[in-house]
CSV table of C-alpha atoms in Angstrom, one decimal:
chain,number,residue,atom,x,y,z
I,833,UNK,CA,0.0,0.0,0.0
I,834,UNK,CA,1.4,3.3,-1.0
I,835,UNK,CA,1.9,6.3,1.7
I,836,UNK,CA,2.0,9.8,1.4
I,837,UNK,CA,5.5,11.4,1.2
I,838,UNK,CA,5.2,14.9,2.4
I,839,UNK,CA,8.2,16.0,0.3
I,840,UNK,CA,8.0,14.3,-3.0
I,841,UNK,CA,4.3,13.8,-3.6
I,842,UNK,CA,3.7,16.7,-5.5
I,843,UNK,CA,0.4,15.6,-6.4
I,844,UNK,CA,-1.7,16.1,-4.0
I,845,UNK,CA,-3.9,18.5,-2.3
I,846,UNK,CA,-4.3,20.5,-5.5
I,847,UNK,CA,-8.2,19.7,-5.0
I,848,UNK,CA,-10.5,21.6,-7.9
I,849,UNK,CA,-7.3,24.0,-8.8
I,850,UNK,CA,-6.0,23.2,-12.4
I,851,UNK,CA,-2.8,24.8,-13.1
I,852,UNK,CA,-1.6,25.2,-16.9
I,853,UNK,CA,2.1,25.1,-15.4
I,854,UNK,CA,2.4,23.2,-12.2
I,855,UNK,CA,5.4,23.2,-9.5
I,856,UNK,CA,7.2,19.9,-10.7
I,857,UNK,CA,9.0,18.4,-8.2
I,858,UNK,CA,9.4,19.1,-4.6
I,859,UNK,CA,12.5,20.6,-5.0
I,860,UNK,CA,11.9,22.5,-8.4
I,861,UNK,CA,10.9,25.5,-6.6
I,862,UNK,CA,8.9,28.2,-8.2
I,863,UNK,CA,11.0,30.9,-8.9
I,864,UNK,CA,10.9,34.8,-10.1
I,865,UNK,CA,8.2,35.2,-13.3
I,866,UNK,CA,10.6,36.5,-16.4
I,867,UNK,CA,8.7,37.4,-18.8
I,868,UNK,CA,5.4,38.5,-19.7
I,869,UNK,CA,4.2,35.2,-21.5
I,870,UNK,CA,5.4,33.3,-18.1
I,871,UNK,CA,3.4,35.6,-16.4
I,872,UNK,CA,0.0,35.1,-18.6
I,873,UNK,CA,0.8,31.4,-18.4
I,874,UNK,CA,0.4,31.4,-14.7
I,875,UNK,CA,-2.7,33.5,-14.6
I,876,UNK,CA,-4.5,30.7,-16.1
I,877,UNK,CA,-4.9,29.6,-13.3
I,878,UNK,CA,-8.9,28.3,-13.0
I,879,UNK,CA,-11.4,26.6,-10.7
I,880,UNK,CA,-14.1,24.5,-12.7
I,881,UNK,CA,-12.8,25.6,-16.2
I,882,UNK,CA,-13.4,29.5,-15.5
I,883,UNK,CA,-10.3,31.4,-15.5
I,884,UNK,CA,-9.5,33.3,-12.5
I,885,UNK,CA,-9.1,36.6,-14.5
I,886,UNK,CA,-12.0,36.2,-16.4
I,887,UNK,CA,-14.2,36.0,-13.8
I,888,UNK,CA,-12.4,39.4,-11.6
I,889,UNK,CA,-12.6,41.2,-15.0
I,890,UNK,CA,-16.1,41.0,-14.9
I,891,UNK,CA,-16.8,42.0,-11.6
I,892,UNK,CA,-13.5,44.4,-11.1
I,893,UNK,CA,-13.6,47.5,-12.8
I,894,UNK,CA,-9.9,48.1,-15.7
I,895,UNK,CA,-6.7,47.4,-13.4
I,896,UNK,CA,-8.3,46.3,-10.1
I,897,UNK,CA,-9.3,43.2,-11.9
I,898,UNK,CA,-5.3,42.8,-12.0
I,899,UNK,CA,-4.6,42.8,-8.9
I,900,UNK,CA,-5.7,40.1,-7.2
I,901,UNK,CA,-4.0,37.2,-9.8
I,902,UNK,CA,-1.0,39.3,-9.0
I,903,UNK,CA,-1.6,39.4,-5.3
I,904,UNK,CA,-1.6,35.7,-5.4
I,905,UNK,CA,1.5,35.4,-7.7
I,906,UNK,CA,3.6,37.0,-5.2
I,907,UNK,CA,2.6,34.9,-2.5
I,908,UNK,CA,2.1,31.7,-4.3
I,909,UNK,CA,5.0,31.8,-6.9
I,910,UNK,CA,7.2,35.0,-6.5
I,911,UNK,CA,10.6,33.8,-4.6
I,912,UNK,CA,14.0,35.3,-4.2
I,913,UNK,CA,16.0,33.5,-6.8
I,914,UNK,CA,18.1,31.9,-4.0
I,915,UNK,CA,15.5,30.3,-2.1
I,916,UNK,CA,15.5,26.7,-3.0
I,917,UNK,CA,17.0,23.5,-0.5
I,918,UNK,CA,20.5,23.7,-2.0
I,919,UNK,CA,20.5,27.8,-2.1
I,920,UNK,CA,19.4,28.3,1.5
I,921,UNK,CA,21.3,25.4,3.3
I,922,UNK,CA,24.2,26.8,1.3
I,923,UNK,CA,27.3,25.4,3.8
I,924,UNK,CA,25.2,25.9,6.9
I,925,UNK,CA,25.6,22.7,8.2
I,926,UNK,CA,28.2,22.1,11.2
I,927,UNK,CA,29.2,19.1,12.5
I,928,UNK,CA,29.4,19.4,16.5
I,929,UNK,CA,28.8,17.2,19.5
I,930,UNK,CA,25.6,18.6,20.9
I,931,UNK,CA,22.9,16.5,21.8
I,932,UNK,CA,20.2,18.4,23.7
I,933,UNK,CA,17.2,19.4,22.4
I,934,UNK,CA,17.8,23.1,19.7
I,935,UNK,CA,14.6,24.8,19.4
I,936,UNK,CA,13.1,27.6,16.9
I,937,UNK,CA,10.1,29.6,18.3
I,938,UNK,CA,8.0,31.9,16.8
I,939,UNK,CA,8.8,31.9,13.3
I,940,UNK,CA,6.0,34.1,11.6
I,941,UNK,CA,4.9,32.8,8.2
I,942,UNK,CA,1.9,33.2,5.9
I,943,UNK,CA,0.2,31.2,3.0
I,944,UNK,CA,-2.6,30.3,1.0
I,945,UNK,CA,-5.5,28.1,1.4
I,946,UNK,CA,-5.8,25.4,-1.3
I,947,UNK,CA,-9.2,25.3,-1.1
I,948,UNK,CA,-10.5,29.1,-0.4
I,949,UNK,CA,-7.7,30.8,-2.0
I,950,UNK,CA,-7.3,32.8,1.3
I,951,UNK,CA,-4.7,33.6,3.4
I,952,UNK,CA,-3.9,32.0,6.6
I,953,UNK,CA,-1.3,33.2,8.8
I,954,UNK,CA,0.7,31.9,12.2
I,955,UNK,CA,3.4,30.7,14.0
I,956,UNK,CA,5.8,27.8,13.9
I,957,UNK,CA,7.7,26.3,16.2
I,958,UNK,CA,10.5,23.7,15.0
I,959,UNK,CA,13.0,21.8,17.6
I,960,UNK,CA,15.6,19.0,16.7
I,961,UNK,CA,17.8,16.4,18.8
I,962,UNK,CA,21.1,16.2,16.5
I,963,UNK,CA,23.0,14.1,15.5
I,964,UNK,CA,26.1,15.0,15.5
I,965,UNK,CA,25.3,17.9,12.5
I,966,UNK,CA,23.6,21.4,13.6
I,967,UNK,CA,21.7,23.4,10.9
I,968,UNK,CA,22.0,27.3,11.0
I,969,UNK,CA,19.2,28.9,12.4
I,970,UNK,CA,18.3,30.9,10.1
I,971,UNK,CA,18.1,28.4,7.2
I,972,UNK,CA,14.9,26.6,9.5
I,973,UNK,CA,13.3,29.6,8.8
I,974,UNK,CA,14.5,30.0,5.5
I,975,UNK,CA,12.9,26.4,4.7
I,976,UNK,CA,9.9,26.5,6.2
I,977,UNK,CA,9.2,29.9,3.5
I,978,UNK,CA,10.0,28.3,0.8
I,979,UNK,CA,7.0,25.4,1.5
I,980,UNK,CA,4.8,28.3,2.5
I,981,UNK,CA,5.1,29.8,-0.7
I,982,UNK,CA,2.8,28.0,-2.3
I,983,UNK,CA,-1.2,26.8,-2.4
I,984,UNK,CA,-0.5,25.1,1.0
I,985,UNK,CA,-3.2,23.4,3.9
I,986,UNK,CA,-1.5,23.7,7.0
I,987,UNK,CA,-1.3,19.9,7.7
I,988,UNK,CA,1.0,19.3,4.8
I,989,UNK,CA,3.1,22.3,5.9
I,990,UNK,CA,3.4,21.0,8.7
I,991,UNK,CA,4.8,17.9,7.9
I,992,UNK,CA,6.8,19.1,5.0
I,993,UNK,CA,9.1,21.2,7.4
I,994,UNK,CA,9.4,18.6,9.2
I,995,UNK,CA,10.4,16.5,6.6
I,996,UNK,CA,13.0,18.8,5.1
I,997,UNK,CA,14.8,18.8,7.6
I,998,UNK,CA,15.4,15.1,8.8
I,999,UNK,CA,16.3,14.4,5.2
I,1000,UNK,CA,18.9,17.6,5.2
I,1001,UNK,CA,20.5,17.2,8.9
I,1002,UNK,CA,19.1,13.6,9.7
I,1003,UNK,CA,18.8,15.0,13.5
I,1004,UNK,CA,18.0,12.0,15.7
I,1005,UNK,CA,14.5,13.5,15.7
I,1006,UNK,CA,13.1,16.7,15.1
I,1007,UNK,CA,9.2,18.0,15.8
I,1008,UNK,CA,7.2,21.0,14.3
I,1009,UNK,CA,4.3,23.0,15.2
I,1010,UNK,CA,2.2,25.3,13.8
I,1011,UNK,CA,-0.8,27.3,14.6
I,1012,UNK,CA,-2.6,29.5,12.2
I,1013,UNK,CA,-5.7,31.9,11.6
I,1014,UNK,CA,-7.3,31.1,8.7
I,1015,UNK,CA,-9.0,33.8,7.2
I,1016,UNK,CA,-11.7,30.9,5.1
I,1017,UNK,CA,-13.1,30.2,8.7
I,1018,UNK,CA,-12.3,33.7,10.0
I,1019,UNK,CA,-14.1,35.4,7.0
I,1020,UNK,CA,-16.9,33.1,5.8
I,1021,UNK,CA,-18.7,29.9,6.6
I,1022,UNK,CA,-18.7,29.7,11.0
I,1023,UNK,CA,-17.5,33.1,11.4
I,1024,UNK,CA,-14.7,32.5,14.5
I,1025,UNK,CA,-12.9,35.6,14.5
I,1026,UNK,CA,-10.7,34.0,17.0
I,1027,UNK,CA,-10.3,30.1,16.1
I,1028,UNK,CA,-7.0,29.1,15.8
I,1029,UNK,CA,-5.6,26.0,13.8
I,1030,UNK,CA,-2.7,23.3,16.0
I,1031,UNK,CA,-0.9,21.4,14.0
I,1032,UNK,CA,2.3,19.1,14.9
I,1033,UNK,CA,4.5,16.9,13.2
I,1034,UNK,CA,6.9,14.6,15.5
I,1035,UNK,CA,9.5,12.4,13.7
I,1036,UNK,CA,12.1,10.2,15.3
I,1037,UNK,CA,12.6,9.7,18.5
I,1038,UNK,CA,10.6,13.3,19.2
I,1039,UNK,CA,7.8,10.8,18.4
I,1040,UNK,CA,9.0,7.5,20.3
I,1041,UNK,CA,10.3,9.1,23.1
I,1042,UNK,CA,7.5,11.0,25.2
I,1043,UNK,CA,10.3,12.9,27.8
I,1044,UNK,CA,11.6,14.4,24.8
I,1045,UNK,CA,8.3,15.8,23.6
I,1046,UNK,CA,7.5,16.9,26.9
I,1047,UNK,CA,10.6,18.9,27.0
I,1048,UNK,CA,10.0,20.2,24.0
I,1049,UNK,CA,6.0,21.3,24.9
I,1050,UNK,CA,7.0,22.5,28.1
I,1051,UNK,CA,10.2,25.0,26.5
I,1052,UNK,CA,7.6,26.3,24.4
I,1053,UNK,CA,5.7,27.4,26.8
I,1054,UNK,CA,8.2,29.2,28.2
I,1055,UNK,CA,9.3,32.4,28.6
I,1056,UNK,CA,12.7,32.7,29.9
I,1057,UNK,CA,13.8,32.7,26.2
């Protein structure tokens, strides 16, 4: 029976979206629109066989209608040119002796909803056991953007931060969190202004070992640092 591999199935979650030019592979990250025809190419994006622009030119009024599709560029497909695995870990790996847990609060991140097309917005919280190799701070930041940058649910975000990097540092174990405001449940449906969304990922022995996870709960609930 197959199983879902958070990094290299590129497949899924797309839902009712159907993208003229999709992302490719995991690691064939979407990078800085050259050219005008690129750029058209990517607006084609539609939802039941309507464009997206189609449907905003007929209820937008000249260049508003614009704006959106180009709104969503930016945050979807719009990257630095350096920010792919290879670019951002870029040397910043170190090999040292530390074994104790190396945690990453509060990094601030936003994306968008696969299946509203809105934003939702929150914090993650990544921590790692190594082994024997220490990953520079900022890259874990760095990589958790570049998955963010992209029609996302917060699930597979989640667990594809996770999954970078155990395959890039293979830490004895290394956990993520992530809550989120998502504006499709802030903004329509239920309404909660002030629902948030928990999400974890635990691999290794972060997962088999429950002292370790409590350490890691309990130094995220702290505030001595």
């Amino acid at each position: 029976m197959s199983t879902f591999d958070p990094i290299n199935d590129s497949d899924v979650g797309f839902g009712q979206l159907k993208w003229e030019k999709g992302l490719g592979e995991w690691n064939e990250i979407p990078r800085k629109l050259e050219n005008e025809q690129e750029v058209q190419v990517a607006k084609t994006t539609s939802i039941t066989d309507i464009s997206l622009p189609t449907v905003l030119a007929r209820i937008l009024p000249g260049k508003v209608s614009k704006r959106p599709p180009n709104a969503m560029l930016g945050l979807c497909f719009t990257l630095r040119k350096d920010m792919d695995i290879d670019s951002v870990v870029n040397g910043g790996i170190f090999h040292e002796n530390h074994d104790g847990l190396v945690i990453v609060k509060n990094i601030r991140t936003s994306s968008l909803c696969e299946h509203h097309l809105v934003p939702f917005t929150g914090t993650i919280h990544v921590g790692y056991i190594p082994n024997g190799r220490l990953i520079g701070i900022s890259k874990i930041a760095r990589l958790a953007e570049i998955f963010a940058r992209r029609l996302q649910v917060q699930e597979r975000l989640t667990n594809q931060i996770a999954a970078v990097i155990e395959q890039v540092i293979e830490p004895r174990g290394v956990g993520v969190i992530m809550e989120a405001s998502h504006l499709c449940m802030v903004m329509r449906g239920v309404e909660k202004t002030t629902s948030t969304t928990v999400s974890t990922c635990m691999l290794g022995c972060m997962r088999s070992n429950v002292q370790l996870r409590d350490e890691f709960l309990t130094l995220l609930q702290s505030k001595t640092f």
